[in-house]
PDB file of C-alpha atoms in Angstrom:
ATOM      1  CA  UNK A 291     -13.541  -2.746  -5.905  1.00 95.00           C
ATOM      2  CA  UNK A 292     -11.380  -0.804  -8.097  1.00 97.00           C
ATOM      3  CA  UNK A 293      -8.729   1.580  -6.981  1.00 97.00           C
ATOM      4  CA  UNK A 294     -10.337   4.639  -8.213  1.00 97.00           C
ATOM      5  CA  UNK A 295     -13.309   4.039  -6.618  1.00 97.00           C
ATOM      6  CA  UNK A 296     -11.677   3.737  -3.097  1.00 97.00           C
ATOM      7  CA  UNK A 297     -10.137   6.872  -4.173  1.00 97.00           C
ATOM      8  CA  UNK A 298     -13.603   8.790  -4.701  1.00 97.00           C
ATOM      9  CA  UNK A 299     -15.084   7.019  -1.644  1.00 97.00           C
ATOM     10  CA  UNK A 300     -12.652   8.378   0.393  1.00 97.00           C
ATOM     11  CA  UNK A 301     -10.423  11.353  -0.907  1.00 97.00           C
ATOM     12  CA  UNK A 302      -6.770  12.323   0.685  1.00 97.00           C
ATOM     13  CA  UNK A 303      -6.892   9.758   3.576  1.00 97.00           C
ATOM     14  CA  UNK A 304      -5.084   6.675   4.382  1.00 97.00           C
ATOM     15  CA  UNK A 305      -7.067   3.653   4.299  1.00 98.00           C
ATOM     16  CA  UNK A 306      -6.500  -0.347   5.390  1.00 97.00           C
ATOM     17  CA  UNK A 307      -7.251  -2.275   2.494  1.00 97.00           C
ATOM     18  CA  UNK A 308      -7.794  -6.077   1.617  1.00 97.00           C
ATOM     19  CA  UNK A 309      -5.748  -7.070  -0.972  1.00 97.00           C
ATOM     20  CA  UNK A 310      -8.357  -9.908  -3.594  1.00 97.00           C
ATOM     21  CA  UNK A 311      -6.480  -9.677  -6.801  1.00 97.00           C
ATOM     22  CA  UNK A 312      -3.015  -8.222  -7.949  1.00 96.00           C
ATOM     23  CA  UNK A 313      -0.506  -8.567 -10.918  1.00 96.00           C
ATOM     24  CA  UNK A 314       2.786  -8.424 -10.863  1.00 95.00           C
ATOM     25  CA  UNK A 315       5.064  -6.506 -13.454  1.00 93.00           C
ATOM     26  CA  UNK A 316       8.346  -4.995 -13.899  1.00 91.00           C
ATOM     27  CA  UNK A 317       9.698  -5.734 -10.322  1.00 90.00           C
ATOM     28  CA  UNK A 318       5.439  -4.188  -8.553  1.00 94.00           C
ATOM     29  CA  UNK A 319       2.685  -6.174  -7.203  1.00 95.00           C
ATOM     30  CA  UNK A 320       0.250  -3.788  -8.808  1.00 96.00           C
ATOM     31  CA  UNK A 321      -3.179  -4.101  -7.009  1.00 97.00           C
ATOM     32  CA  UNK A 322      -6.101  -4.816  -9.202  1.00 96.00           C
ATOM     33  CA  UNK A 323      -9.296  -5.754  -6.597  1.00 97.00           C
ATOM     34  CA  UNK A 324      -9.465  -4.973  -3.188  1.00 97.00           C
ATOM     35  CA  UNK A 325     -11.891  -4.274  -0.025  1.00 97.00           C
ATOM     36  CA  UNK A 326     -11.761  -1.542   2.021  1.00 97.00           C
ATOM     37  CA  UNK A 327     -12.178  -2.306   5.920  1.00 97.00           C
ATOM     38  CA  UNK A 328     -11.393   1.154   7.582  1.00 97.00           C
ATOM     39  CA  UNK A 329     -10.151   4.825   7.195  1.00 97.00           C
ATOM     40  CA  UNK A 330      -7.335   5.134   9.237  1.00 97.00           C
ATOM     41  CA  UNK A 331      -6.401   8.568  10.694  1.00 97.00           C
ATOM     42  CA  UNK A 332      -3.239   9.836   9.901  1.00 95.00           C
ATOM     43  CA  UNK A 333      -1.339  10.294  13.301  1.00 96.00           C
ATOM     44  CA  UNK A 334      -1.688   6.237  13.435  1.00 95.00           C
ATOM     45  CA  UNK A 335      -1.337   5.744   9.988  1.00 94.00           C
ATOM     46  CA  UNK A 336       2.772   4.134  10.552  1.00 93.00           C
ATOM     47  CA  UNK A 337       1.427   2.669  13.419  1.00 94.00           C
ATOM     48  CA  UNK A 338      -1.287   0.296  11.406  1.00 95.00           C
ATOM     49  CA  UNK A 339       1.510   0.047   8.233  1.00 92.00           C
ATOM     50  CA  UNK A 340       3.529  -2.229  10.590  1.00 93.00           C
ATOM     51  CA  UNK A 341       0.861  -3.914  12.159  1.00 93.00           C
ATOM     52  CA  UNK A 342      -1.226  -4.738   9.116  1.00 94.00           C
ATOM     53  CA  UNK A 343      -2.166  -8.780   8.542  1.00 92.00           C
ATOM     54  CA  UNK A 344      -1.867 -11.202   5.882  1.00 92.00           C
ATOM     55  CA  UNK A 345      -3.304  -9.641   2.615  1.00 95.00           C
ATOM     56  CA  UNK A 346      -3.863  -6.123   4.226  1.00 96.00           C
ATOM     57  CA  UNK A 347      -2.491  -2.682   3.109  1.00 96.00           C
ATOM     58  CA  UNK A 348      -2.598   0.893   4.345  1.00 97.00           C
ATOM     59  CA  UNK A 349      -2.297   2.760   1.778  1.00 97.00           C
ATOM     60  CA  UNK A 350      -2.942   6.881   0.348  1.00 97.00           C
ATOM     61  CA  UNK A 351      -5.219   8.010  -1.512  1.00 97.00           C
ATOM     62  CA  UNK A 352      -3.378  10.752  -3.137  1.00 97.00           C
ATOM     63  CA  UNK A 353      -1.838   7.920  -4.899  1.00 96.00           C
ATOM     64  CA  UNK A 354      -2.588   7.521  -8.363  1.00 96.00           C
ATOM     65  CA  UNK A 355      -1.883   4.093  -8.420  1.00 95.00           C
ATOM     66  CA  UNK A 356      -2.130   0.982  -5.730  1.00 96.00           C
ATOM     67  CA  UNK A 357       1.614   0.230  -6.041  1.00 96.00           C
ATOM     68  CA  UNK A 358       3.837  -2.374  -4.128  1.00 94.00           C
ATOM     69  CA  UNK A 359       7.569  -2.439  -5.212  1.00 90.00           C
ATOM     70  CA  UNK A 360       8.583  -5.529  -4.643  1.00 88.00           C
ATOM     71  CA  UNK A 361      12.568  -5.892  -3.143  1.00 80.00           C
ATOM     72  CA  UNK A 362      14.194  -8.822  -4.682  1.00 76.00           C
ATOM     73  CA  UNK A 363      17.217  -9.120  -2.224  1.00 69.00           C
ATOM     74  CA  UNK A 364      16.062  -7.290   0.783  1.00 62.00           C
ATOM     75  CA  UNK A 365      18.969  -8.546   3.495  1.00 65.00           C
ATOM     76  CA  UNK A 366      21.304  -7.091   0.928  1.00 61.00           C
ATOM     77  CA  UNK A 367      22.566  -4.097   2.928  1.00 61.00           C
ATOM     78  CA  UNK A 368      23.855  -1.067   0.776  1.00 58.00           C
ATOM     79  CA  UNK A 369      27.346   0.591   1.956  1.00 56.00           C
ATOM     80  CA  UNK A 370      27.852   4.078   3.055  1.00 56.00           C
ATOM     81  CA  UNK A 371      31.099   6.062   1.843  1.00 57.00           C
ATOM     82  CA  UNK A 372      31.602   7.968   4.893  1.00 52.00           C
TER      83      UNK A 372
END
C-alpha cells in the first residue's frame, strides 16, 4: 500500500506501520510500500514509537511524506556553549 492511501484510510492519526519496500536518498529511508497493522491513539503514540519491532513504524498522517532521516554518526554528541 501506498502512503497516500494510508493517509485517506485513516486521516490525522498515528498509525503502526510495516515497513515492505523503501529507498534511500539524500541522507532518508523514504518509504515506498507498507502495511498498516493498527491505529494507535495518540496519548500512547511515544509509548509504541519506542517499542515498535523490526520493520515497524508509527508514524502521522498529517505527514505528507513517509520520511526516515537517517543519522550517519549518531554517538557523535554535539557541545553546548553554556
Amino acid at each position: 500500500m501506498r502512503w497516500q492511501e494510508v493517509r485517506e484510510l485513516f486521516p490525522d492519526q498515528f498509525v503502526l506501520l510495516s515497513i515492505l519496500d523503501f529507498r534511500k536518498e539524500d541522507g532518508k529511508k523514504i518509504i515506498t510500500d507498507m502495511a498498516p497493522i493498527r491505529v494507535i491513539p495518540e496519548r500512547e503514540a511515544n509509548r509504541e514509537f519506542f517499542n515498535v519491532g523490526p520493520q515497524q513504524l508509527v508514524y502521522h498522517t498529517s505527514n505528507e511524506e513517509c520520511v526516515i532521516h537517517l543519522r550517519t554518526d549518531p554517538l557523535v554528541r554535539m557541545r553546548r556553549n553554556l
